[in-house]
Coordinates of C-alpha atoms and ligand atoms in Angstrom, one line a residue:
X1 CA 102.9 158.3 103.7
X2 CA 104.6 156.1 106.8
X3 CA 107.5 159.2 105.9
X4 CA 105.3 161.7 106.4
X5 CA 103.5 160.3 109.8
X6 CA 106.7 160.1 111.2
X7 CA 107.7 163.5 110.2
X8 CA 104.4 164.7 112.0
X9 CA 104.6 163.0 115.3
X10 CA 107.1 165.4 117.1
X11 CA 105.1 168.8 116.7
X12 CA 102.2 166.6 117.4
X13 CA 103.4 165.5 120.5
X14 CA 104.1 168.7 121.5
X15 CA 100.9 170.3 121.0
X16 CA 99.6 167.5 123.0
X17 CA 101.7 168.1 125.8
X18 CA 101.7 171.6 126.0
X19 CA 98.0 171.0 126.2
X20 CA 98.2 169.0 129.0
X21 CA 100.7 170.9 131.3
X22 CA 98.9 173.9 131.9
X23 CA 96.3 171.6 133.6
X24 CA 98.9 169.9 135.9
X25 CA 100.1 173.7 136.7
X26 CA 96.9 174.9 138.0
X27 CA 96.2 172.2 140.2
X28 CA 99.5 171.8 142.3
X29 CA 99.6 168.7 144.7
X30 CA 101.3 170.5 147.4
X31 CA 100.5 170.0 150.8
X32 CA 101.3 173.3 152.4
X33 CA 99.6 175.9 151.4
X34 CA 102.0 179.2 150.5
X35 CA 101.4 181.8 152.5
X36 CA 99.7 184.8 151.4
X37 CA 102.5 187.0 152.3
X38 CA 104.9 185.5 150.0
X39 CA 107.0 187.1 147.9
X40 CA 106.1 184.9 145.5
X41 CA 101.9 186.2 145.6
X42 CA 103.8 189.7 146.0
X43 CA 105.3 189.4 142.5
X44 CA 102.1 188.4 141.0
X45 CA 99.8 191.0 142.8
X46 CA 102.7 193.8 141.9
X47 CA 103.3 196.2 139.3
X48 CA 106.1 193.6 137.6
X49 CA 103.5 192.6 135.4
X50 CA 105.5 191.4 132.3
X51 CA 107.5 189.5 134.6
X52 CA 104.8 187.8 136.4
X53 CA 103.0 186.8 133.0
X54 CA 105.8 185.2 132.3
X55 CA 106.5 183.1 135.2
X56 CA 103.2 182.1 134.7
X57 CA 103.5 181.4 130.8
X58 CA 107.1 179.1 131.8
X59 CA 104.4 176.8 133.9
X60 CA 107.3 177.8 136.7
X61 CA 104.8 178.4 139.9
X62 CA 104.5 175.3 141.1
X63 CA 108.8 175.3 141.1
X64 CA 109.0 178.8 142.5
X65 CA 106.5 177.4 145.4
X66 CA 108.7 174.6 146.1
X67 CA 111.5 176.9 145.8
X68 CA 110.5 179.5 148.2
X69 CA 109.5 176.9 150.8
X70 CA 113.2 176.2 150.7
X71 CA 115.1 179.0 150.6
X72 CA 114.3 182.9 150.9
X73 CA 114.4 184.2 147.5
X74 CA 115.8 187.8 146.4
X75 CA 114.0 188.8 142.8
X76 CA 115.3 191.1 140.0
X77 CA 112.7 192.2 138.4
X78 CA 112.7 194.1 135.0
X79 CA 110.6 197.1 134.4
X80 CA 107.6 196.5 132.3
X81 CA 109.1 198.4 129.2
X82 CA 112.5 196.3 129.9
X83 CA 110.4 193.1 128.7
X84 CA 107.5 194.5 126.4
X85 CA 109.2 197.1 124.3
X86 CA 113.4 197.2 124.8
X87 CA 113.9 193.1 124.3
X88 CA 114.6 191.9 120.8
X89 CA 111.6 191.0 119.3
X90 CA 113.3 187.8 117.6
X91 CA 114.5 187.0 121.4
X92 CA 111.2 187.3 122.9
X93 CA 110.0 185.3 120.1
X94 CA 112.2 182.6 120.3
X95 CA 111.3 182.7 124.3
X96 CA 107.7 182.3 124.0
X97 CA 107.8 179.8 121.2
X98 CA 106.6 176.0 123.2
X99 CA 109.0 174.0 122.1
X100 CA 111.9 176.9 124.2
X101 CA 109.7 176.5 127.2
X102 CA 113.2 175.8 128.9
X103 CA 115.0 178.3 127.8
X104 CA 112.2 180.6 128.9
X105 CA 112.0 179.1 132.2
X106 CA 116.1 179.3 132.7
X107 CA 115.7 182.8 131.6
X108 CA 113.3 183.2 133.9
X109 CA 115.0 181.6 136.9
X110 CA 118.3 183.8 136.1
X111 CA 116.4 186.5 137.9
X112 CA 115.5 184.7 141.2
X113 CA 118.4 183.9 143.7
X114 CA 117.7 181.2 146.7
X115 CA 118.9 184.0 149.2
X116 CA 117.3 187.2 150.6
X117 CA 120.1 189.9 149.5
X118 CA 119.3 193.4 150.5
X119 CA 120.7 196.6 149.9
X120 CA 122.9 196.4 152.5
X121 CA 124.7 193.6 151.2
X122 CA 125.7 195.2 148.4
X123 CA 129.4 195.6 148.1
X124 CA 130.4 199.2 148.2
X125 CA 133.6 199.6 147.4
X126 CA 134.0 199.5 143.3
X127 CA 136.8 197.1 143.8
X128 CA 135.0 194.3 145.0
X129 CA 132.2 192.2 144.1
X130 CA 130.3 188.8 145.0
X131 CA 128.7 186.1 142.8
X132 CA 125.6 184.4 143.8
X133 CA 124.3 181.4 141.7
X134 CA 120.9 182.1 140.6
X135 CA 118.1 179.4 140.6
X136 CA 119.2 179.1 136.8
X137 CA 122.4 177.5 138.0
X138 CA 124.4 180.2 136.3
X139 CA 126.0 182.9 138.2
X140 CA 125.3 186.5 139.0
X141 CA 128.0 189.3 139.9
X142 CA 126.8 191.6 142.6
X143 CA 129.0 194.8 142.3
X144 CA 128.9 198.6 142.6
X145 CA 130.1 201.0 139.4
X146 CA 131.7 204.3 140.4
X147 CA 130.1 207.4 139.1
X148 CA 131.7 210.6 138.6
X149 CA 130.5 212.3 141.8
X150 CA 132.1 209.8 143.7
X151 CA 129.9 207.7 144.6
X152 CA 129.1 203.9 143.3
X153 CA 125.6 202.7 141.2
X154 CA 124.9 199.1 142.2
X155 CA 124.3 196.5 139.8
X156 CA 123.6 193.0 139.2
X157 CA 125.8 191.7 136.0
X158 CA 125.9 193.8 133.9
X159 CA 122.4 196.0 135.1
X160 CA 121.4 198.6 137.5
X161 CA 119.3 198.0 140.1
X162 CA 116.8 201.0 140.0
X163 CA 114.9 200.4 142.6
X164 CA 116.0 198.7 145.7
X165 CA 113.3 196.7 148.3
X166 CA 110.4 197.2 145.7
X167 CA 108.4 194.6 147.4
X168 CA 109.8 192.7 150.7
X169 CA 107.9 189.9 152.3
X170 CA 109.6 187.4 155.0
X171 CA 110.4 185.1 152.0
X172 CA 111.6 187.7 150.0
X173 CA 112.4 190.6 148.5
X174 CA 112.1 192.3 144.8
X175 CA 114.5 194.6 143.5
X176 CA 113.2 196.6 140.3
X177 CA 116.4 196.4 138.2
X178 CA 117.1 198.2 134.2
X179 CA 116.9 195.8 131.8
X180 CA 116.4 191.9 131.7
X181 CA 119.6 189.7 132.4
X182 CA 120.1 186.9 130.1
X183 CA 122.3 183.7 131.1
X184 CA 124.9 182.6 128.9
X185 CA 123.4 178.9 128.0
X186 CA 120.2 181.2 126.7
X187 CA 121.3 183.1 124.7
X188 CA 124.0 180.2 123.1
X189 CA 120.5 178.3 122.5
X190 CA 119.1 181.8 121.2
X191 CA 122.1 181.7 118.9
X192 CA 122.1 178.2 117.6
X193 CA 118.9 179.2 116.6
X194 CA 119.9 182.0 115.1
X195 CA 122.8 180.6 112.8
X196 CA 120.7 177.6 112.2
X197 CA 118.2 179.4 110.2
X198 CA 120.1 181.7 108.6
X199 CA 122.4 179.0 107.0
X200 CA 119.1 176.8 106.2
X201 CA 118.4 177.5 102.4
X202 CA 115.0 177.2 103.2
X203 CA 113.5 180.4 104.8
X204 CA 111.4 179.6 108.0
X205 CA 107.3 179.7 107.4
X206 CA 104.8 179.9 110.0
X207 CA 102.4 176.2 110.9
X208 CA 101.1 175.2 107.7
X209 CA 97.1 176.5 107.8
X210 CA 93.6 175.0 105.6
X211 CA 92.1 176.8 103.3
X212 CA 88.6 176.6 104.5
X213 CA 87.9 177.3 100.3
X214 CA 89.8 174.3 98.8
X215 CA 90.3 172.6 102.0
X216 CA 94.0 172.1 101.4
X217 CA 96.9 173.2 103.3
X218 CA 97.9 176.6 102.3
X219 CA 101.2 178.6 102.4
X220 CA 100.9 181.9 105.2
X221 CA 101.6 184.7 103.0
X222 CA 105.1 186.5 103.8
X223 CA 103.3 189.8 104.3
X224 CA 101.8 188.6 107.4
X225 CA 104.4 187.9 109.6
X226 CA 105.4 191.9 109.8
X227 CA 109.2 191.4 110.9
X228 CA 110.9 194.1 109.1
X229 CA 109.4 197.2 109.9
X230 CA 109.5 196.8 114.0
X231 CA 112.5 198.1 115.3
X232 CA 115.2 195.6 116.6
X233 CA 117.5 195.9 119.2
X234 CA 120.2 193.2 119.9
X235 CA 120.1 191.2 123.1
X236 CA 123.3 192.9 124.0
X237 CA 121.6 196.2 123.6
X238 CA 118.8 195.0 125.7
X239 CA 121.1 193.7 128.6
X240 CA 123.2 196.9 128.4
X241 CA 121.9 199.5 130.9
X242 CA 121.5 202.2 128.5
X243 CA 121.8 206.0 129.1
X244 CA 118.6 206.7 129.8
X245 CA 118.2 205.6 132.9
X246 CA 114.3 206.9 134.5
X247 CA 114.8 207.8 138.3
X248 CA 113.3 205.2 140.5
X249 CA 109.8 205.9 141.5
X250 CA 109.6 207.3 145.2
X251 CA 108.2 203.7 147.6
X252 CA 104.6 204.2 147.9
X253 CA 102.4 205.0 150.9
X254 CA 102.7 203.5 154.5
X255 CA 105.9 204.7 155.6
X256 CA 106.6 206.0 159.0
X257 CA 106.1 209.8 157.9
X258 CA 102.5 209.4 156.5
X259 CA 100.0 209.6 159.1
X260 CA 96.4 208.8 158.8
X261 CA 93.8 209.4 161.1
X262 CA 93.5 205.8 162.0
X263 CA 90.2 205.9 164.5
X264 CA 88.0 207.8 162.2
X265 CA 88.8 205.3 159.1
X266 CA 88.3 202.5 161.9
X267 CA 84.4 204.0 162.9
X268 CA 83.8 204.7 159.1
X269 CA 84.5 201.2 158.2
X270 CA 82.0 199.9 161.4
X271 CA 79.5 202.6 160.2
X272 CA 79.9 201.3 156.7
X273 CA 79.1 197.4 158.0
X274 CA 75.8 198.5 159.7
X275 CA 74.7 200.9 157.0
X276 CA 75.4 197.6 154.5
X277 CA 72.9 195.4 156.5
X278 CA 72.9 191.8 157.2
X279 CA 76.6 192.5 159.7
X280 CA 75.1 193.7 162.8
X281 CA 76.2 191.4 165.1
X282 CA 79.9 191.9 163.9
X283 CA 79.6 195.4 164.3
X284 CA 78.1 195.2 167.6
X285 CA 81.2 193.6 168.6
X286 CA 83.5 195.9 167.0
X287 CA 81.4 198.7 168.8
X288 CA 81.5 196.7 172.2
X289 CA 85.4 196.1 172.4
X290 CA 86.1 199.6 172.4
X291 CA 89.9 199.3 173.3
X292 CA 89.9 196.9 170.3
X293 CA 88.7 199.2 167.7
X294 CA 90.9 201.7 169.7
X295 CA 93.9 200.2 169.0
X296 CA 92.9 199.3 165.2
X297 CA 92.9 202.9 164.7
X298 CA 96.3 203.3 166.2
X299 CA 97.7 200.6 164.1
X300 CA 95.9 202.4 160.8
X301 CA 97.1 205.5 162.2
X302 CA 100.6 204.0 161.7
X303 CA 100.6 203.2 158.3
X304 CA 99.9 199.1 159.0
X305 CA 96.5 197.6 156.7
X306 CA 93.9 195.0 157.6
X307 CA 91.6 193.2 155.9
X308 CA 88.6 192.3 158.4
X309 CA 86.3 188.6 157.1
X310 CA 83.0 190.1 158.6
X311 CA 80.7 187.2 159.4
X312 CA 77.3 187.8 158.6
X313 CA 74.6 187.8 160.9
X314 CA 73.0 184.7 160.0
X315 CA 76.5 182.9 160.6
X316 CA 76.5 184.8 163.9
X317 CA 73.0 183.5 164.7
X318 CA 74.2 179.8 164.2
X319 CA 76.8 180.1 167.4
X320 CA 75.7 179.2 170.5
X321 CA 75.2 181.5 173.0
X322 CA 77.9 179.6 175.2
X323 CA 80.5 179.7 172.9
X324 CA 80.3 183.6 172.7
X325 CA 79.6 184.5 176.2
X326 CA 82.8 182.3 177.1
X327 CA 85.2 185.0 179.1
X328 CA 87.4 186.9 176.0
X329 CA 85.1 185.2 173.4
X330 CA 84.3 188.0 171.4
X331 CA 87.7 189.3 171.0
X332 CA 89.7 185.9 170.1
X333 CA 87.1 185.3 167.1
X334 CA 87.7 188.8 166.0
X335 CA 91.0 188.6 166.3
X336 CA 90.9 185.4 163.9
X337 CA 88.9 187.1 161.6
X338 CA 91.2 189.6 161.1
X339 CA 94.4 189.4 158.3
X340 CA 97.7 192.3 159.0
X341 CA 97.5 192.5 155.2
X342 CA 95.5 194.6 152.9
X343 CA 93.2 192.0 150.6
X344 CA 90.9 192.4 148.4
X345 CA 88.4 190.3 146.5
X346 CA 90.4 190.6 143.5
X347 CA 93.8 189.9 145.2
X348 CA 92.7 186.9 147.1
X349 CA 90.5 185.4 144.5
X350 CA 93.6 185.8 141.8
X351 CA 95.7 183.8 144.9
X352 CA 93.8 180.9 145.3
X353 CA 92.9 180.3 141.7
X354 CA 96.9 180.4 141.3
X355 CA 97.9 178.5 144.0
X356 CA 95.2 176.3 144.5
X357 CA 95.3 177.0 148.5
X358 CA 96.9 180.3 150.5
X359 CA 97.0 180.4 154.1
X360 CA 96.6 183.6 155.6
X361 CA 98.1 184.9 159.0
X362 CA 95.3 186.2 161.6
X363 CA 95.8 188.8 164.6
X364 CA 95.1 185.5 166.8
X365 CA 98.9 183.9 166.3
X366 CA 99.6 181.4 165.6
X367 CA 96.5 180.4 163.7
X368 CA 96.2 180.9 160.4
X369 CA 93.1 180.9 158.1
X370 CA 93.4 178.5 154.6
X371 CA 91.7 179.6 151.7
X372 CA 90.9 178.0 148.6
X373 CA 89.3 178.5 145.2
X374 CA 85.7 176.7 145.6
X375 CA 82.7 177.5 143.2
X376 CA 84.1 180.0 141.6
X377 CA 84.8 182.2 144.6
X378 CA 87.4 181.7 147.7
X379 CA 86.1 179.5 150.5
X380 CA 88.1 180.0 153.9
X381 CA 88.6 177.4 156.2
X382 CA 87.9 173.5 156.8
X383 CA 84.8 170.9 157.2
X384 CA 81.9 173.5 159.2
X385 CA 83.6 176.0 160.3
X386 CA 84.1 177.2 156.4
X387 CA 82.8 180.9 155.0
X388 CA 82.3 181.4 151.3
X389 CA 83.6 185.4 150.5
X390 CA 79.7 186.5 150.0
X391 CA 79.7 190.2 150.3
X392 CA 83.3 191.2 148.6
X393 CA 84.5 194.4 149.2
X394 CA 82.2 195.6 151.4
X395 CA 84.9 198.7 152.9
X396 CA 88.2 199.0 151.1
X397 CA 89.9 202.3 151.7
X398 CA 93.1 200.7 150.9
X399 CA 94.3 200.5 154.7
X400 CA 91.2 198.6 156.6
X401 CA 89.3 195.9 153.7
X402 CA 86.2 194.1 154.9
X403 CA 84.9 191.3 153.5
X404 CA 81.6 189.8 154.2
X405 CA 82.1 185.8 154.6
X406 CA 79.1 183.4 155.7
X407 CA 80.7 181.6 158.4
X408 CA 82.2 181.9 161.5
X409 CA 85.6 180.6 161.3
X410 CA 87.6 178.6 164.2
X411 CA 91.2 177.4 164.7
X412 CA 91.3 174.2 164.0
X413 CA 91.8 172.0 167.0
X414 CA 94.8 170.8 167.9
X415 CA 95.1 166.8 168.2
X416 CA 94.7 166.0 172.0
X417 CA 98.1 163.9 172.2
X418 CA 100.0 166.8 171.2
X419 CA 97.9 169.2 173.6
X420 CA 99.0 167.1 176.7
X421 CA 102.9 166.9 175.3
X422 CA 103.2 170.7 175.0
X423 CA 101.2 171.0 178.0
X424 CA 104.4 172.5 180.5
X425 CA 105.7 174.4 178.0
X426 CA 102.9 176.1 176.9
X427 CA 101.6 176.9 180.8
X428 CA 105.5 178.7 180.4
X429 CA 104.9 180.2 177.0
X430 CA 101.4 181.7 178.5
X431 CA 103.6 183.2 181.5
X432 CA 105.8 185.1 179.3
X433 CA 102.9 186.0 176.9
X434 CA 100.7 187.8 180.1
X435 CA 103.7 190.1 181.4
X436 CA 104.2 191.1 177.5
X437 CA 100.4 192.0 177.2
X438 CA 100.3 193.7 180.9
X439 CA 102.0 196.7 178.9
X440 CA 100.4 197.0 175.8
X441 CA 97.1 195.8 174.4
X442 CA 97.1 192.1 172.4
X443 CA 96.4 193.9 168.8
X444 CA 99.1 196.0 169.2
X445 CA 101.5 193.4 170.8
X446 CA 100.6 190.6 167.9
X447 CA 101.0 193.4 165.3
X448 CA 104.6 194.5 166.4
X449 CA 105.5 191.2 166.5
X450 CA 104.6 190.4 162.8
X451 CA 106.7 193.7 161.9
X452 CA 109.5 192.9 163.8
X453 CA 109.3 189.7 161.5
X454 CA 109.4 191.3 158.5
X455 CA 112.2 193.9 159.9
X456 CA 110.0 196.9 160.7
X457 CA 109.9 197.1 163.8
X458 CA 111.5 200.6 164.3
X459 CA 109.4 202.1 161.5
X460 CA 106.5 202.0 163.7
X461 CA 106.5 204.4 166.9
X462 CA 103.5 202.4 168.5
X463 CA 105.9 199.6 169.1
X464 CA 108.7 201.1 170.4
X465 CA 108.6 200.8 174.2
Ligands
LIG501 C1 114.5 183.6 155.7 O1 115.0 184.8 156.4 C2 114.5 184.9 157.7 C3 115.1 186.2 158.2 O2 114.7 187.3 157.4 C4 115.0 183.8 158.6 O3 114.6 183.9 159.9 C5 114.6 182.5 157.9 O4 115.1 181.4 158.6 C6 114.9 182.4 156.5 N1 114.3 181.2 155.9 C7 115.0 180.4 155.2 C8 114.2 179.2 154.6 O5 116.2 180.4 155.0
LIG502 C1 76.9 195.3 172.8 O1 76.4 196.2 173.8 C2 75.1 196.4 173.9 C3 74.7 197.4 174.9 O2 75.5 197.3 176.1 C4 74.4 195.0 174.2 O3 73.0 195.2 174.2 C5 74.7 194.1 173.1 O4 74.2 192.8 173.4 C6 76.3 194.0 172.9 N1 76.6 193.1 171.8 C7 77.4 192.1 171.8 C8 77.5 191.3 170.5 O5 78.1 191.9 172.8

C-alpha cells in the first residue's frame, strides 16, 4: 500500500500544480501595464490563432510581457494549418501533454526573437546569412534561397517566411512564416520519448478511469484512442517547407492607396451618438469643434482608425461648469477620450481579462488611459475619474469605434515636486510644441507623430509638409 502511495504522488502533484498555475497566470503582478499596442495584444487579437492558443496554453504571457518590456521582439508565426493539420499528431500530442509544459513553452519561444528584424534586414545575397538566438536560447539562421528566376526566397531555418510585416507594432513585428520551426533540445526530448516507449514492453494506456458500474478502476479500451487511421507526418516533414507553397495573402486595408471618405464616416458616427440617446453633450462638442471633427475626417480619410470613449451625458452633467468653460477645455478632454487604434468591445475586453491591465495611448500625449477587467466588463481609469464601458459598440465601421463609457476621464495629476523640477524645461518643450502646431492642427500633429513612431510616416500624405 505505502508502494503504491508513493507511486501515486508525482502525477498527483502534477495535477495539483497544473491546477494552480493557470490561476497565478491570469492575475500577473506586474506593475506596468502593457500597452495596448503591443505586439504582444497584436498576436492575440490576429489571425495567428493556433499560435496564440498556444502561448496562452504554455502559461507563457506573463514571460512574453516581461520579455517585450525588455527588448523589441520580431515573431514567426506559423499559419493556422501549419499547427492544426500539417504537425505530427504524436508531436502535438506530446506538446500539449502537462507534464511537456516546457518543451511546449521552448517550442514556443523558438519563434520569438528579443530583436525587431524586418524585411530589410534580410540578407540578400544567397551566400550569406545571420544567426539570431531566439528567446528559446537556441539559434535561428536568417538566409535567403535562390530560386530559378534569379532571385532569392527568404527564410528562417529551414522555413519560408510567406508573409513579411503581417502585424507591426512599436514593440514588434510578426512575420507569417510556412511551417513551425522546432529547436533541436525539442525534438531530442520528443525523441527520448519516442524510443522510450517503443522499447517499453508495456504499451502506453491512457489515466486509469472508474467504472461508475462496479466502481473500480477500469482499463480505456484500445479502440478509443483512434491513432492509426489519422494521417502522420514526421516532424521533419512538418519543418520542411513543402511544395505547395499558398501565395501570401495581399496586407489588408489602410494602406496609402485606399481612400475613404473620412468626413462623412466622421458626421455618420456624431449622427449615430445623438440618434443612440443619452450622448448629447459629447456630440454637441464633437459638433461645436468643427476643425476637430474636420481633421478626424482627414485622418479617416487617410486610412488611420480611432476608437472614441463617449461619456455619457449623465457623466457630462456631473462636471462643473468651470472645468469645461476653462479656455481649450472641451478639446483637451476629447482629445483624452480618444485612442489612434481601432478597439472594440470584444478586443479590449479580451485585453484586460488577459493582461490583467492595458494602457492605452490618447490623442492628448503623453497621457495615457489604464484599463482593467472590473465586474465583468473593462473599467478605464483610477479612483473618480473611472468610466465602466456601458454602451459597447455603439459606432464601429471598422475605422472610427465609439464606445459609450460612464465617466469623464482625466490625466492623472502629476505630483507637485516633479511639476516644479520640469518646470524650465517644459516652458521650453511648450515653445517648440506652439510653432509645430502654428502649421497644422493638434489632431493631425499628435497623429503624425505616433506614425512616425511606428515608421509610417511617409505612408500618410496629410503629414508630409
Ligand atoms: C524598439 O525599437 C524602437 C525603434 O523601432 C526603438 O526606438 C526602441 O528603443 C526599441 N526598444 C527597445 C526596448 O529596444
Ligand atoms: C454648442 O453650440 C451650441 C450653439 O452655439 C450651444 O448652444 C451649445 O451650448 C454648445 N455646446 C457645447 C457643449 O459647447
Amino acid at each position: 500500500m505505502a508502494a503504491t502511495s508513493t507511486h501515486l504522488l508525482p502525477p498527483l502533484l502534477l495535477i495539483l500544480l497544473s491546477a494552480i498555475a493557470p490561476l497565478g497566470a491570469t492575475l500577473p503582478e506586474n506593475p506596468v501595464p502593457i500597452n495596448s499596442n503591443s505586439i504582444l495584444v497584436a498576436l492575440l487579437d490576429s489571425h495567428y490563432t493556433e499560435l496564440s492558443e498556444l502561448v496562452e496554453k504554455a502559461l507563457l504571457l506573463h514571460t512574453l510581457e516581461e520579455a517585450v518590456t525588455k527588448h523589441n521582439l520580431t515573431i514567426f508565426a506559423p499559419k493556422n494549418d501549419a499547427l492544426e493539420r500539417h504537425l505530427d499528431p504524436e508531436f502535438k500530442r506530446f506538446l500539449l501533454e502537462p507534464g511537456n509544459i516546457k518543451s511546449l513553452q521552448t517550442f514556443i519561444l523558438h519563434h520569438i526573437l528579443p530583436i525587431k528584424l524586418s524585411h530589410g534586414d534580410w540578407p540578400t545575397n544567397p551566400t550569406r546569412s545571420t544567426r539570431h538566438a531566439a528567446l528559446s536560447d537556441d539559434h535561428l539562421e536568417v538566409s535567403c534561397i535562390a530560386i530559378s528566376d534569379g532571385s532569392c526566397s527568404k527564410y528562417v531555418g529551414d522555413v519560408k517566411v510567406v508573409r513579411f510585416n503581417s502585424v507591426v507594432r512599436p514593440d514588434g513585428i510578426i512575420h507569417g512564416i510556412e511551417k513551425v520551426m522546432i529547436p533541436k533540445s525539442v525534438e531530442r526530448e520528443f525523441n527520448n520519448r519516442r524510443n522510450l516507449r517503443s522499447i517499453s514492453a508495456v504499451k502506453p494506456e491512457g489515466a486509469p478511469e472508474i467504472d461508475p458500474r462496479t466502481r473500480k478502476l477500469s482499463k480505456r479500451k484500445a479502440n478509443e484512442i483512434p491513432v492509426e487511421g489519422a494521417r502522420k507526418l514526421s516532424v521533419y516533414e512538418a519543418m520542411a517547407p513543402g511544395p505547395s507553397l499558398a501565395p501570401a495573402p495581399a496586407p489588408g486595408p489602410g494602406g496609402p492607396h485606399h481612400h475613404f471618405d473620412g468626413e462623412k464616416q466622421v458626421n455618420d458616427f456624431i449622427q449615430t451618438l445623438l440618434l443612440y440617446g443619452g450622448y448629447n453633450e459629447m456630440a454637441d462638442i464633437l459638433v461645436n469643434l468643427t476643425s476637430l471633427a474636420t481633421e478626424m475626417g482627414k485622418l479617416i480619410s487617410e486610412g488611420y482608425v480611432l476608437t472614441v470613449l463617449a461619456p455619457n451625458d449623465e457623466a457630462m452633467a456631473k462636471l462643473t461648469t468651470e472645468k469645461l468653460s476653462e479656455p481649450g477645455a472641451p478639446e483637451q478632454i476629447v482629445y483624452y477620450h480618444i485612442v489612434p487604434e481601432y478597439q472594440t468591445e470584444e478586443s479590449m475586453y479580451n485585453a484586460v481579462r488577459r493582461f490583467g491591465s492595458v494602457s492605452y495611448d490618447t490623442l492628448s500625449l503623453p497621457h495615457k488611459i489604464v484599463a482593467k477587467e472590473a465586474d465583468g466588463s473593462v473599467r478605464f481609469g483610477e479612483g473618480e475619474d473611472s468610466g465602466y464601458l456601458f454602451d459597447p459598440d455603439i459606432y464601429t465601421d471598422g475605422r472610427i469605434s465609439v464606445q459609450g463609457i460612464d465617466g469623464v476621464l482625466f490625466p492623472p495629476a502629476p505630483p507637485e515636486e516633479k511639476k516644479n523640477e520640469v518646470k524650465g524645461r517644459k516652458i521650453a518643450d511648450q515653445n517648440a510644441k506652439t510653432v509645430a502646431r502654428a502649421r497644422r492642427g493638434k489632431l493631425l500633429e499628435v497623429a503624425c507623430g505616433m506614425l512616425e513612431f511606428l515608421g509610417q510616416h511617409s505612408k500618410f500624405t496629410t503629414c508630409k509638409g
